[in-house]
Short mmCIF file of C-alpha atoms in Angstrom, two decimals:
data_model
loop_
_atom_site.label_atom_id
_atom_site.label_comp_id
_atom_site.label_asym_id
_atom_site.label_seq_id
_atom_site.Cartn_x
_atom_site.Cartn_y
_atom_site.Cartn_z
CA MET A 2 1.76 63.43 23.26
CA GLN A 3 1.89 67.10 22.36
CA SER A 4 2.76 66.24 18.54
CA TYR A 5 -0.77 63.98 18.61
CA GLN A 6 -2.22 66.91 20.43
CA SER A 7 -1.28 69.45 17.61
CA ILE A 8 -2.85 66.76 14.83
CA SER A 9 -6.19 67.28 17.61
CA ALA A 10 -5.75 71.38 16.99
CA GLN A 11 -5.44 71.17 13.21
CA THR A 12 -8.16 68.82 12.83
CA SER A 13 -10.42 71.18 15.46
CA VAL A 14 -11.51 67.98 17.24
CA GLY A 15 -10.54 67.85 21.17
CA ILE A 16 -10.21 64.22 22.61
CA SER A 17 -8.89 63.78 26.06
CA GLU A 18 -7.37 60.74 25.93
CA PRO A 19 -4.19 59.39 24.41
CA ALA A 20 -5.61 56.20 22.92
CA ASP A 21 -8.37 57.96 21.62
CA LEU A 22 -5.99 60.62 20.11
CA ILE A 23 -3.62 57.57 18.30
CA LEU A 24 -6.44 56.47 16.15
CA LEU A 25 -7.21 59.65 15.03
CA VAL A 26 -4.21 59.91 13.73
CA PHE A 27 -4.01 57.60 12.17
CA GLU A 28 -7.12 57.19 10.71
CA LYS A 29 -6.91 61.04 9.07
CA LEU A 30 -3.34 59.86 8.13
CA PHE A 31 -4.89 56.65 6.44
CA ASP A 32 -7.57 59.06 4.51
CA HIS A 33 -4.83 60.91 3.33
CA LEU A 34 -3.07 57.80 2.20
CA ASN A 35 -6.48 57.07 0.01
CA ALA A 36 -6.71 60.20 -1.20
CA ALA A 37 -3.17 60.35 -2.68
CA GLU A 38 -4.13 56.43 -4.13
CA GLN A 39 -6.95 57.71 -5.82
CA ASP A 40 -5.74 60.38 -7.13
CA LEU A 41 -2.76 58.97 -8.63
CA LEU A 42 -5.71 56.13 -10.18
CA SER A 43 -7.54 58.83 -11.63
CA GLN A 44 -4.41 60.83 -12.90
CA GLN A 45 -4.52 64.09 -11.10
CA SER A 46 -1.97 65.55 -8.69
CA ALA A 47 -1.92 64.02 -5.44
CA GLN A 48 -0.16 67.13 -4.09
CA VAL A 49 -2.39 68.31 -1.29
CA PRO A 50 -2.64 64.92 0.33
CA PHE A 51 0.86 63.49 0.08
CA ASP A 52 1.69 66.57 2.21
CA LYS A 53 -0.75 65.95 4.60
CA ALA A 54 0.56 62.02 5.32
CA ILE A 55 4.26 63.19 5.02
CA ASP A 56 2.70 65.77 7.63
CA ILE A 57 1.06 62.85 9.88
CA PHE A 58 3.96 61.55 10.36
CA THR A 59 6.44 64.79 10.56
CA ILE A 60 4.70 66.76 12.81
CA GLY A 61 2.85 63.80 15.37
CA LEU A 62 3.55 60.08 14.62
CA VAL A 63 7.22 60.58 14.96
CA PRO A 64 8.12 63.26 17.62
CA ALA A 65 5.48 61.33 19.69
CA LEU A 66 8.05 58.10 19.90
CA ASP A 67 9.80 58.10 23.22
CA VAL A 68 12.52 56.28 22.31
CA GLU A 69 13.70 56.48 25.87
CA ARG A 70 10.66 54.88 27.68
CA GLY A 71 9.45 52.66 24.52
CA GLY A 72 13.05 50.87 24.03
CA GLU A 73 12.76 48.47 20.83
CA ILE A 74 9.47 49.15 20.05
CA ALA A 75 9.51 52.63 19.31
CA ALA A 76 13.15 52.06 17.86
CA ASN A 77 11.25 49.89 15.51
CA LEU A 78 8.45 52.22 14.62
CA ALA A 79 11.21 55.07 14.38
CA SER A 80 12.78 53.27 11.77
CA LEU A 81 8.62 52.30 10.36
CA TYR A 82 8.04 55.28 9.73
CA ASP A 83 11.24 56.82 8.42
CA TRP A 84 10.34 53.96 5.69
CA SER A 85 6.78 55.31 5.08
CA ILE A 86 8.08 58.99 4.58
CA ARG A 87 10.84 57.99 2.06
CA HIS A 88 8.32 55.52 0.42
CA LEU A 89 5.70 58.05 -0.17
CA LEU A 90 8.35 60.70 -1.15
CA LYS A 91 9.24 57.84 -3.76
CA ALA A 92 5.63 57.39 -4.82
CA LYS A 93 4.81 60.63 -5.52
CA ILE A 94 8.25 61.16 -7.41
CA HIS A 95 6.79 57.99 -9.92
CA LYS A 96 3.40 58.96 -9.11
CA ASP A 97 2.62 54.86 -8.53
CA ALA A 98 -0.55 54.67 -6.22
CA ALA A 99 0.85 50.80 -6.09
CA MET A 100 3.92 52.16 -3.51
CA VAL A 101 0.56 54.69 -1.29
CA ARG A 102 -1.11 51.14 -0.84
CA GLU A 103 1.91 49.09 0.43
CA VAL A 104 2.25 52.61 3.33
CA HIS A 105 -0.89 51.82 3.96
CA ASP A 106 -1.35 48.12 4.85
CA VAL A 107 1.85 47.75 6.01
CA LEU A 108 0.70 50.24 8.87
CA LEU A 109 -2.57 48.98 9.04
CA PRO A 110 -2.24 46.08 11.21
CA ILE A 111 -0.53 49.20 13.44
CA TYR A 112 -3.79 50.79 13.81
CA GLU A 113 -5.63 47.14 14.57
CA SER A 114 -3.14 46.82 16.75
CA TRP A 115 -4.56 49.98 18.69
CA ARG A 116 -7.63 49.70 18.36
CA ASP A 117 -7.70 45.90 19.39
CA ALA A 118 -6.41 47.66 22.58
CA VAL A 119 -8.92 50.44 22.60
CA VAL A 120 -11.48 48.30 22.18
CA PRO A 121 -11.16 46.40 25.75
CA LEU A 122 -11.20 49.21 27.86
CA GLY A 123 -14.55 50.60 26.63
CA LYS A 124 -12.77 53.42 24.71
CA VAL A 125 -13.94 52.98 21.20
CA ALA A 126 -17.95 52.20 20.22
#
């Protein structure tokens, strides 16, 4: 939770509900992934969006996992986040927009699951 709150503080957004915070973190991640992809497609430097996306993983998502309480799900997410970071680093080195899109497409169902879980609770409009 502290990791998610750190991301919230960096974006100057105050959110009290953990589920809302997770949605915000994923939305910011997707913003940076989309920016990196677009920069690569237009043959511009994508340094900043790559760095910000990787920071979201290393500062927000990975440290927030509680493998002890989250068990197999948390362990699987840790593996997925590790793969995502490595894939983004390869995409950055090879300047490959398709690799960035792969990370986005793999993470999208996780975001959608969070969103679908939050909406019935009345947390998101």
